[in-house]
Coordinates of C-alpha atoms and ligand atoms in Angstrom, one line a residue:
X1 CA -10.3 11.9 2.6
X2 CA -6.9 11.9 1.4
X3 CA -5.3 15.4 2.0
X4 CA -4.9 16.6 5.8
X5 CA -3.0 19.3 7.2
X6 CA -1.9 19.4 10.5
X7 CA -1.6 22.9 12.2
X8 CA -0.7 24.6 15.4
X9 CA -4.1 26.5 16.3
X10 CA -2.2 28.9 18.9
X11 CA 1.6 30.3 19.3
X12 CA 3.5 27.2 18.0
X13 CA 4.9 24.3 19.8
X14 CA 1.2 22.4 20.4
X15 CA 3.4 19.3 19.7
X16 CA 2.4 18.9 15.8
X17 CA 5.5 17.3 15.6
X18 CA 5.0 14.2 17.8
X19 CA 0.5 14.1 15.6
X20 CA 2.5 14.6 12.4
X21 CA 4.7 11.7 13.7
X22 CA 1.4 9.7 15.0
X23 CA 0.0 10.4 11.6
X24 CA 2.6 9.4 9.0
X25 CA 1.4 5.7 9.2
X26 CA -1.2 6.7 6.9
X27 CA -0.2 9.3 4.5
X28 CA 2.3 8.5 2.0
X29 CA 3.7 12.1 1.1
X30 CA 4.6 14.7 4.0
X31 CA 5.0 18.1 2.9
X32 CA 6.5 21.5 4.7
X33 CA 5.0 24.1 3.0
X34 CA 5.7 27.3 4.7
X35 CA 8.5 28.7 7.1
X36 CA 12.0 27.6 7.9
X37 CA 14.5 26.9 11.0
X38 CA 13.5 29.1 13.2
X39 CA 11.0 26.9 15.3
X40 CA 11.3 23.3 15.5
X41 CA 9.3 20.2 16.0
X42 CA 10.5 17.7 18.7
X43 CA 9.8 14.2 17.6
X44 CA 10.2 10.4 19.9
X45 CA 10.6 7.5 18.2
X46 CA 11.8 4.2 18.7
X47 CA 14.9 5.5 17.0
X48 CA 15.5 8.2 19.4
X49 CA 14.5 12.1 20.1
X50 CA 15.2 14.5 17.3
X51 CA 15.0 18.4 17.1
X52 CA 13.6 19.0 13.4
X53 CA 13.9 22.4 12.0
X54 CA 13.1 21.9 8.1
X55 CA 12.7 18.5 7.6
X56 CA 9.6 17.3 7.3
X57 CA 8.6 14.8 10.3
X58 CA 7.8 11.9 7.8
X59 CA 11.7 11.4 7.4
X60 CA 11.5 8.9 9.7
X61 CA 9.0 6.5 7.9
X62 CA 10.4 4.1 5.2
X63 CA 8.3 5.0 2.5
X64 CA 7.5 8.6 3.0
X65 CA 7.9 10.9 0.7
X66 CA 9.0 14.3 2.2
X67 CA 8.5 17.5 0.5
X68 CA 9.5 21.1 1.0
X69 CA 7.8 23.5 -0.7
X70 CA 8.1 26.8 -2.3
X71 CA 6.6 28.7 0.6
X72 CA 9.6 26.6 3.0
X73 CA 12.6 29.8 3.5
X74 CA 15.0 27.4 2.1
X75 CA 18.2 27.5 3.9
X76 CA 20.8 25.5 2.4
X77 CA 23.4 26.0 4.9
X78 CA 21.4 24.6 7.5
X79 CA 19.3 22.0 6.1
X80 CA 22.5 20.5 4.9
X81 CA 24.2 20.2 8.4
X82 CA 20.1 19.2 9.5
X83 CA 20.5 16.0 6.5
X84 CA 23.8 15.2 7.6
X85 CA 22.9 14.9 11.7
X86 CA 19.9 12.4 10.7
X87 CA 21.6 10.5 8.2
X88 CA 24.3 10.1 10.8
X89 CA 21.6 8.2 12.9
X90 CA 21.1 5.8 10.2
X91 CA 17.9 7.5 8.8
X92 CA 18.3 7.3 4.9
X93 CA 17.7 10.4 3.0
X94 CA 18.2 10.3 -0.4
X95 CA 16.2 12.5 -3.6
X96 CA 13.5 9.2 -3.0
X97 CA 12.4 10.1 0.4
X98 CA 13.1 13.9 0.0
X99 CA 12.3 16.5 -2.4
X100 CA 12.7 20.1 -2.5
X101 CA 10.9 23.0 -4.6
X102 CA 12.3 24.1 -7.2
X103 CA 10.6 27.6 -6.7
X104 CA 11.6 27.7 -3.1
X105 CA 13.5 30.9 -2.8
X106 CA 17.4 30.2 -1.5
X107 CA 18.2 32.0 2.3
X108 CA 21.2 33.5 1.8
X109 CA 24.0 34.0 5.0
X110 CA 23.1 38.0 5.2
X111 CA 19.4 37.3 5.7
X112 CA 20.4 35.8 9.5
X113 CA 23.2 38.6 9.6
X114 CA 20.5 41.1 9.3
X115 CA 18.0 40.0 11.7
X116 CA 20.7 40.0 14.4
X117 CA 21.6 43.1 13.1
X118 CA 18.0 44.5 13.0
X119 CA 17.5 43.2 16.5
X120 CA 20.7 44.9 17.8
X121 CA 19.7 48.1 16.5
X122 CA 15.8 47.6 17.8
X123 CA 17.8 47.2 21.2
X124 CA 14.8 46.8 24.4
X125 CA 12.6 47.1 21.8
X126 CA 13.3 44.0 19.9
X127 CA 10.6 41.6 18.7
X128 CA 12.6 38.0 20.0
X129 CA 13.4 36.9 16.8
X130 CA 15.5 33.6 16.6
X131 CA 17.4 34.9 14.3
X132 CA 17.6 32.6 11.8
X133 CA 17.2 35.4 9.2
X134 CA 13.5 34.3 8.3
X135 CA 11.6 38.6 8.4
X136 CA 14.8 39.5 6.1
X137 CA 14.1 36.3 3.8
X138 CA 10.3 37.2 3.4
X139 CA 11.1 40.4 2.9
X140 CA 13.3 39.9 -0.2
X141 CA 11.1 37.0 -1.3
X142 CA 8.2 39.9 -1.9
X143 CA 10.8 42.3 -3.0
X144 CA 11.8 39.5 -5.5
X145 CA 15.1 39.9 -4.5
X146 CA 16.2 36.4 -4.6
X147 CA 17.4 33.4 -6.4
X148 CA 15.0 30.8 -6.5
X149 CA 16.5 26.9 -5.8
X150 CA 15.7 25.9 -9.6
X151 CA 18.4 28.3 -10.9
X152 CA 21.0 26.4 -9.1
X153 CA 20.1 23.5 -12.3
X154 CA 18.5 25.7 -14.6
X155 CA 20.7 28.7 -14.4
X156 CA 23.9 29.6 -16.9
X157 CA 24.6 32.9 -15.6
X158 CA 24.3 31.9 -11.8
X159 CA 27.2 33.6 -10.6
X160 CA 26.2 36.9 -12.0
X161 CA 22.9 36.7 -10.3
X162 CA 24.7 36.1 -7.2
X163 CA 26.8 39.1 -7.8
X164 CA 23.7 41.7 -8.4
X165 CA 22.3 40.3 -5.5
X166 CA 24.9 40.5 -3.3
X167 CA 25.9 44.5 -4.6
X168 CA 22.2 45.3 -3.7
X169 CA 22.5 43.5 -0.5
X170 CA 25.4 45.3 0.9
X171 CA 23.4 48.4 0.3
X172 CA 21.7 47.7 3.5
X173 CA 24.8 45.8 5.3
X174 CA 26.9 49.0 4.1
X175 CA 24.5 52.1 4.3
X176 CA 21.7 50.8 7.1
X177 CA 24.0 49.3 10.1
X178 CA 27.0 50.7 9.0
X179 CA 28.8 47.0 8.7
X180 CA 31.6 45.8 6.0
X181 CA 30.2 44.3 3.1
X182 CA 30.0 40.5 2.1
X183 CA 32.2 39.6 -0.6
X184 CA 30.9 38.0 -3.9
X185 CA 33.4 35.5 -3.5
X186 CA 32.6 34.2 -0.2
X187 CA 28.5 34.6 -1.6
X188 CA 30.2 31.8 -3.7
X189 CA 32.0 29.8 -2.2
X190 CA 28.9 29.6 0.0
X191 CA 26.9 28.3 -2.9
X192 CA 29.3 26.1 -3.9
X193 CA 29.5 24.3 -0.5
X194 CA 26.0 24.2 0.1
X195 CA 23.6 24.7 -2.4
X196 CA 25.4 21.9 -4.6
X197 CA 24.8 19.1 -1.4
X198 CA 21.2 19.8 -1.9
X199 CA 21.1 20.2 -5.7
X200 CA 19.6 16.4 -6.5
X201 CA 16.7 16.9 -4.0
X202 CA 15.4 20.0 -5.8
X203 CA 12.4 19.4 -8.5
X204 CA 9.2 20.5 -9.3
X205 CA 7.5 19.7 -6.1
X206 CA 3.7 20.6 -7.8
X207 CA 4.7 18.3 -11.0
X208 CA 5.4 15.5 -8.3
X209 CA 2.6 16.1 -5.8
X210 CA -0.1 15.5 -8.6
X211 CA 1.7 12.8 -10.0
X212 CA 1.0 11.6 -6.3
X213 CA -2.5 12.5 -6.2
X214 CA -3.7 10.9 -9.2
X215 CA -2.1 7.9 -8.2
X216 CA -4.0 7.7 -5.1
X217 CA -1.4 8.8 -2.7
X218 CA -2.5 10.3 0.8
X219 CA -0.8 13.6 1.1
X220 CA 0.4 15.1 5.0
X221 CA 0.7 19.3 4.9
X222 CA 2.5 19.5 8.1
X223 CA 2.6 23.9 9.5
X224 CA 5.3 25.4 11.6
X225 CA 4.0 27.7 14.5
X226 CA 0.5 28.4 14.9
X227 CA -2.5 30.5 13.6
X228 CA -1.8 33.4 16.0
X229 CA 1.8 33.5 14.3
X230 CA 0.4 34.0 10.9
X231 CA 1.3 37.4 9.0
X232 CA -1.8 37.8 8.2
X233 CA -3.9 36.8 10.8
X234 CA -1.8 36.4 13.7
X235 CA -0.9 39.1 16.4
X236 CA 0.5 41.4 14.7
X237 CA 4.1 42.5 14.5
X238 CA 4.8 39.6 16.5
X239 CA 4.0 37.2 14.0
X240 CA 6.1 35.3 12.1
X241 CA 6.6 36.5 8.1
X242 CA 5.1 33.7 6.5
X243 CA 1.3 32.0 6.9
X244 CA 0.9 29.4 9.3
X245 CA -2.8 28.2 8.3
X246 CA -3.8 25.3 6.6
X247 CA -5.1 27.3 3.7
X248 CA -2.1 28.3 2.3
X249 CA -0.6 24.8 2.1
X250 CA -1.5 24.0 -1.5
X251 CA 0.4 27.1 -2.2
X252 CA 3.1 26.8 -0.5
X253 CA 3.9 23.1 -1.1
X254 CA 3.8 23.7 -4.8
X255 CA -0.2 22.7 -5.8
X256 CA -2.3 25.9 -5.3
X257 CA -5.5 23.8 -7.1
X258 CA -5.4 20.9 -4.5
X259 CA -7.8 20.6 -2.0
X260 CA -7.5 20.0 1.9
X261 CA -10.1 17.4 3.1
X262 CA -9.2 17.3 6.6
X263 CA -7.1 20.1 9.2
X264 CA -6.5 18.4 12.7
X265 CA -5.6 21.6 14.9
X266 CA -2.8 20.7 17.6
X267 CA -3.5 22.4 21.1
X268 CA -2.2 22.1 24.0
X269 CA -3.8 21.5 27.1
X270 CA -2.5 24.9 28.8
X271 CA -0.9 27.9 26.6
X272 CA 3.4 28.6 25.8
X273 CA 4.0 31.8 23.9
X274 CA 8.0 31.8 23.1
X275 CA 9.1 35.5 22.3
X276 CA 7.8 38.9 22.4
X277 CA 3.9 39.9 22.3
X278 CA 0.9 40.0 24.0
X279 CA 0.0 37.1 25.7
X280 CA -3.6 37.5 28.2
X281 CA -3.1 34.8 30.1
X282 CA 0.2 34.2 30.5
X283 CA 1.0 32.8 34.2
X284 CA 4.0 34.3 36.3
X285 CA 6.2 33.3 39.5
X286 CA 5.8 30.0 41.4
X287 CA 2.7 28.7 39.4
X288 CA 4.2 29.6 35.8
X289 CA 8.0 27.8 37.0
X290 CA 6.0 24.6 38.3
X291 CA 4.0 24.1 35.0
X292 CA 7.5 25.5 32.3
X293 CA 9.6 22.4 34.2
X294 CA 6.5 20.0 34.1
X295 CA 6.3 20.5 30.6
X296 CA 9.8 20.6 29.6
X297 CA 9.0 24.0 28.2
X298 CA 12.2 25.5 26.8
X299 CA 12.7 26.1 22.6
X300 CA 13.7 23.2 20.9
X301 CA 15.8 25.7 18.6
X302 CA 16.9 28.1 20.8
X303 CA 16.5 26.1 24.6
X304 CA 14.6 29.5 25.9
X305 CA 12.2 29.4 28.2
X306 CA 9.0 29.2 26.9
X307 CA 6.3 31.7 28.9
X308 CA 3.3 29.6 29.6
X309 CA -0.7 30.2 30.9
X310 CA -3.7 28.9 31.0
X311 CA -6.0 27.6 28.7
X312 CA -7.2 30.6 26.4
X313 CA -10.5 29.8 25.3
X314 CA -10.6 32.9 23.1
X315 CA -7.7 32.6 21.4
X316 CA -8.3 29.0 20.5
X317 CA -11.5 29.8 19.6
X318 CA -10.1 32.2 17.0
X319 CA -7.2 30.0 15.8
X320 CA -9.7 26.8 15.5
X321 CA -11.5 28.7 13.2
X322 CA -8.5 30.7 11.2
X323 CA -7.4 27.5 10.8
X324 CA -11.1 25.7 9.3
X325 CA -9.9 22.9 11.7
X326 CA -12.0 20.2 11.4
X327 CA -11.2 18.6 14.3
X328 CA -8.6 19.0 17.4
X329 CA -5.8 16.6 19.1
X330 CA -5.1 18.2 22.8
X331 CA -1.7 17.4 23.2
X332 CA 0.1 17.6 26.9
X333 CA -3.2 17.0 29.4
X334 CA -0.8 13.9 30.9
X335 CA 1.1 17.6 32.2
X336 CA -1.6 19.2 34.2
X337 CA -1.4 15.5 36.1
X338 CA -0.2 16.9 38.9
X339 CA -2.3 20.3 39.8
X340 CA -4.6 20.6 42.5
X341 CA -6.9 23.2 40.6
X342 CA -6.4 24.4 36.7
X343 CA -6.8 27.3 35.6
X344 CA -8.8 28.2 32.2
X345 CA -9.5 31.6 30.8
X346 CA -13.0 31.7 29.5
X347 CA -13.5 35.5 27.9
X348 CA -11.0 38.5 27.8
X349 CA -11.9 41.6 29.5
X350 CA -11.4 44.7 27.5
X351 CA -11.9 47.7 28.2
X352 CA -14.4 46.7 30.9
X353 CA -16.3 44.4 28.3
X354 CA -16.2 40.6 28.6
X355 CA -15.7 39.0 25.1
X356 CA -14.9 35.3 23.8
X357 CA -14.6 37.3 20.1
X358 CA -10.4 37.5 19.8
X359 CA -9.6 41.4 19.8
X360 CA -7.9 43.3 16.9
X361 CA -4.4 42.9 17.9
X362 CA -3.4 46.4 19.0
X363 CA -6.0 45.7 21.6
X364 CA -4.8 42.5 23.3
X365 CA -2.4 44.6 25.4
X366 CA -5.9 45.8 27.3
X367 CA -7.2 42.4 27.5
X368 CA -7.5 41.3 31.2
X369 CA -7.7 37.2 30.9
X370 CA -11.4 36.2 32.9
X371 CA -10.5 32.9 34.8
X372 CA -12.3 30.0 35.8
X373 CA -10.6 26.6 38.0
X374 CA -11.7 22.9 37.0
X375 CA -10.7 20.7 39.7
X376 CA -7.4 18.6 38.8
X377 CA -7.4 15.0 39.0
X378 CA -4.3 14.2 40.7
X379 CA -3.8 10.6 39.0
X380 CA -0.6 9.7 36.7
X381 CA -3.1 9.6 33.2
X382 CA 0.3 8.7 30.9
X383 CA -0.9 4.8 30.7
X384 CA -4.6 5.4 29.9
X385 CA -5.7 4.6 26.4
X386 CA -9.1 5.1 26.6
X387 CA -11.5 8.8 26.9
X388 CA -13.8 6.5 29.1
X389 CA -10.8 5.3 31.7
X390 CA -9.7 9.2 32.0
X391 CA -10.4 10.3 35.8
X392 CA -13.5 12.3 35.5
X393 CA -12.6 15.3 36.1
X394 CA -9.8 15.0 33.2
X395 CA -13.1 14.0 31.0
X396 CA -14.7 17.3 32.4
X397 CA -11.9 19.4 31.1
X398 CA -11.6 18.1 27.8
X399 CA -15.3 18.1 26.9
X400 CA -15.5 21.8 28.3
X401 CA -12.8 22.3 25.4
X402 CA -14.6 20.8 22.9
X403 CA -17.5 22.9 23.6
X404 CA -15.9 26.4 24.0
X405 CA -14.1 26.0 20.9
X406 CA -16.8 24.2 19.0
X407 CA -14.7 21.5 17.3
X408 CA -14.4 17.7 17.9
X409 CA -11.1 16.7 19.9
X410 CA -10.8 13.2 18.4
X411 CA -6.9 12.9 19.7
X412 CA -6.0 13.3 23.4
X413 CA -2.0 12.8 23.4
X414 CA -1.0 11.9 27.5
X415 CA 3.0 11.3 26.3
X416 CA 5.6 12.6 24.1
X417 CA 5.9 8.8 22.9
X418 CA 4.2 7.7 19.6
X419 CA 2.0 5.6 21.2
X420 CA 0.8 7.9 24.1
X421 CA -2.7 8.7 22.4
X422 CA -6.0 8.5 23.2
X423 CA -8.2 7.9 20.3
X424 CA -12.1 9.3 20.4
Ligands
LIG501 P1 5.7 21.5 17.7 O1 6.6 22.5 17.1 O2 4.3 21.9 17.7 O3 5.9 20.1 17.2 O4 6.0 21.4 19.3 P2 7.2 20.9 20.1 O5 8.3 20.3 19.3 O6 7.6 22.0 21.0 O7 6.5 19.7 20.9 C1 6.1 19.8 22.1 C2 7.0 19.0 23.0 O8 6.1 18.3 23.8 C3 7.9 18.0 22.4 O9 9.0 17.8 23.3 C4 7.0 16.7 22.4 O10 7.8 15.5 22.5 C5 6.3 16.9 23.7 N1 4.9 16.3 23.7 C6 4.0 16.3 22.7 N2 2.9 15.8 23.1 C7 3.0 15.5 24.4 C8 2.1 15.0 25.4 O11 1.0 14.7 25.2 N3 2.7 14.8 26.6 C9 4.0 15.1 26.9 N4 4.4 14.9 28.2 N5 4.8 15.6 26.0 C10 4.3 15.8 24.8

């Protein structure tokens, strides 16, 4: 069992980060194989809290190898200033402990300057997007209108590649939103500042991960987001652009023939959506505000409130198995601590029929959320180590999770700490 991926199984922010963190200990390789900045994981260590955004979470370990793959939306710019803020907390990161694809694509400045200027024009109709230029990147990625982080060591005619590019790109800037063009010089100077500060990390990430395999390593996939974010299985549009599930990992981290022996699925004790979309059972006023500031709910990227629900049992249900998760860690119960009753939804109601099946997406927006109370236990569980030492009616909840969503919870976090965990 030497390959695991650890996923979100819902919207994102489960707390993969702080299992990915938990699970480092034993895996010897972490790799990021899809997305970029645009989400983050939080992670609590005894060296302090840090907001990730492409660094893999095994940074942290003396002895990991990080990797980001070619599915990561490489963004130089960013990643550079994300090296340098770690580094500057005496975390060493050096071409050792960090590698980066050499087929990941390069996210280029205009690719955030569009999706700001995409969401201006989509005005009250916008989709939330963070803005961190990831739709625009994906887009070009398909279109193949990109340079790929190799050609920034392999490349002799680099700098007219960056000129085609940037002449097609200011078709769109120029003709689309009407906005000046960006210079090819400035495209260069960009390049020059960042892309050569990341230059000695970038190799063939595949070459290296089978290297690793044959010798026995134990290799971490670590997801951004979750299932219902995929492109092509999530909720569609308001998805993100890349895929989220654990079977893309070999892909994107640079293997496509390596297999994935186990998938823990993060989820969360009670639903957060961040951003746009349907969201059935989404909590408002008094109740939603009292469970957002008990959880510390708010973006790690952006600091925006997160909206938060109950329990979905459907659309776990559906990410558990988009996902193949073989088993579950519930992250956050330690949160619902303090509720007199907690509120689950069991099945959707659409359309006047009751269904635990997750609807095609267009029909979500008719899906009325069917909810059921567990009684809350009303104790501080943040100490408790133990399934058997949880009050019982904290055992009743999690075992009526297990069962709805028909995988094994074999992780229940009660803490953002590392050693917060209950074991099964
Ligand atoms: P990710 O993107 O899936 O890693 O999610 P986030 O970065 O949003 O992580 C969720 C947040 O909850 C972070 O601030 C974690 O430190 C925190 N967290 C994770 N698990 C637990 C838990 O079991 N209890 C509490 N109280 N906080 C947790």
């Amino acid at each position: 069992m030497s390959n695991c991926a650890i996923v979100g199984i819902n919207w994102g922010d489960e707390g993969k980060g702080r299992m990915v963190d938990l699970l480092t200990d034993s895996y010897d390789v972490v790799v990021r194989y899809q997305g970029g900045g645009n989400a983050g994981h939080t992670v609590i260590n005894d060296m302090g809290r840090f907001a990730l955004h492409l660094l893999p979470s095994g940074i942290f370990r003396k002895g990991v190898v990080n990797v980001l793959g070619n599915g990561v939306a490489l963004d130089p710019e960013n990643l550079f200033k994300e090296i340098s803020e770690i580094s500057g907390k005496g975390i060493a990161i050096t071409p050792e402990n960090l590698k980066i694809s050499d087929r990941a694509p390069i996210l280029f400045p205009w690719h955030r300057l569009l999706d700001e200027l995409e969401e201006k024009r989509l005005a009250d109709k916008k989709f939330g997007s963070t803005k961190q230029g990831i739709a625009p990147y994906y887009s070009d990625k398909y279109a193949k209108k990109t340079i790929l982080a190799g050609e920034l060591i392999h490349s002799d005619a680099l700098y007219d590649q960056i000129r085609e590019i940037t002449e097609w790109k200011n078709l769109s800037i120029e003709r689309i939103y009407g906005e000046q063009p960006v210079k090819i010089e400035t495209v260069a100077e960009w390049v020059n500042n960042y892309c050569t500060k990341i230059k000695d990390y970038i190799c063939d990430t595949g070459e290296y991960l089978r290297a690793a395999e044959k010798a026995g390593k134990r290799i971490l996939f670590e997801a951004q987001l979750g299932a219902l974010r995929d492109i092509d299985y999530g909720i569609h549009p308001y998805t993100t652009s890349s895929n989220t599930i654990a079977a893309y990992a070999p892909i994107g981290a640079g293997a496509p023939e390596m297999k994935i022996d186990r998938v823990v699925g993060v989820v969360k004790a009670y639903s957060t959506c961040v951003g746009e979309g349907p969201f059935v059972s989404e909590m408002f006023g008094d109740e939603a505000a009292f469970l957002r500031n008990a959880g510390g709910e708010y973006g790690a990227k952006t600091g925006r409130p997160r909206r938060v629900g109950a329990f979905d049992v459907v659309a776990t249900r559906y990410g558990t198995r988009t996902q193949g998760a073989t088993e579950i860690a519930l992250t956050k119960l330690d949160i619902l601590s303090s509720l007199d009753k907690i509120p689950v939804c069991v099945s959707y109601d659409v359309n006047g029929k009751i269904t635990r099946d997750f609807p095609f997406p267009s029909l979500l927006d008719k899906a009325e959320p069917v909810i059921e109370y567990f009684d809350g236990w009303k104790t501080d569980i943040s100490e408790i180590r133990s399934f058997d030492d949880l009050p019982a009616e904290a055992q009743k909840y999690v075992l009526f999770i297990e069962k709805s969503i028909d995988c094994k919870i074999s992780y229940v976090s009660v803490g953002a700490e590392r050693e917060s965990i209950i074991i099964r």
